[in-house]
Amino acid sequence: MPNIIVVDDDITNVQLLQMLLELDGFAVQAFTSLEQAMSNITAQTNAFVVDWHLERNTSGLDLLQAVRQGKTAAAIDTAFIISSGDHRREKEALEAGANHFLLKPYPPEQLSQLLAALVQS
């Protein structure tokens, strides 16, 4: 079962994504802050789904950069999806090393299919 970390400062989004992804067969750890996520990353983390805007002037890019620079227990090439309601963030997210960018709102099945493809490759 693939291990996914979901990070969004909106508790409702976090709970909804966790429930939907678990129904689709993923093991999900869900957090509302960068700090919580950072302290729970393991070598068994297969993918991240992270909102662009997080609390306290942090962003999903902060976590992405930490992973890509080897500053976490996760492999530097761990699958990473950034989401935002602002399409202008896509280029920056992809250039920073995200595997995919999802524009909010997106259909939940799109996320599940994308994660399944990423963790199998």
mmCIF file of C-alpha atoms in Angstrom, residues 4-5 17 19-20 31 55-56 72 82 93 99 102 111 117-118:
data_model
loop_
_atom_site.group_PDB
_atom_site.id
_atom_site.type_symbol
_atom_site.label_atom_id
_atom_site.label_comp_id
_atom_site.label_asym_id
_atom_site.label_seq_id
_atom_site.Cartn_x
_atom_site.Cartn_y
_atom_site.Cartn_z
ATOM 1 C CA ILE A 4 1.200 9.318 0.933
ATOM 2 C CA ILE A 5 1.722 12.529 2.904
ATOM 3 C CA LEU A 17 -8.309 14.089 0.775
ATOM 4 C CA MET A 19 -10.672 9.882 3.360
ATOM 5 C CA LEU A 20 -10.855 9.738 -0.449
ATOM 6 C CA PHE A 31 -1.082 17.357 8.214
ATOM 7 C CA GLU A 55 0.366 28.598 7.336
ATOM 8 C CA ARG A 56 2.888 31.057 8.785
ATOM 9 C CA THR A 72 14.337 14.730 4.785
ATOM 10 C CA ILE A 82 1.662 20.687 -5.678
ATOM 11 C CA ALA A 93 6.225 24.459 -8.994
ATOM 12 C CA ASN A 99 6.215 16.015 -10.707
ATOM 13 C CA LEU A 102 -3.026 20.363 -9.924
ATOM 14 C CA LEU A 111 -5.552 12.844 -7.885
ATOM 15 C CA ALA A 117 0.710 6.232 -11.871
ATOM 16 C CA LEU A 118 3.480 8.069 -10.005
#
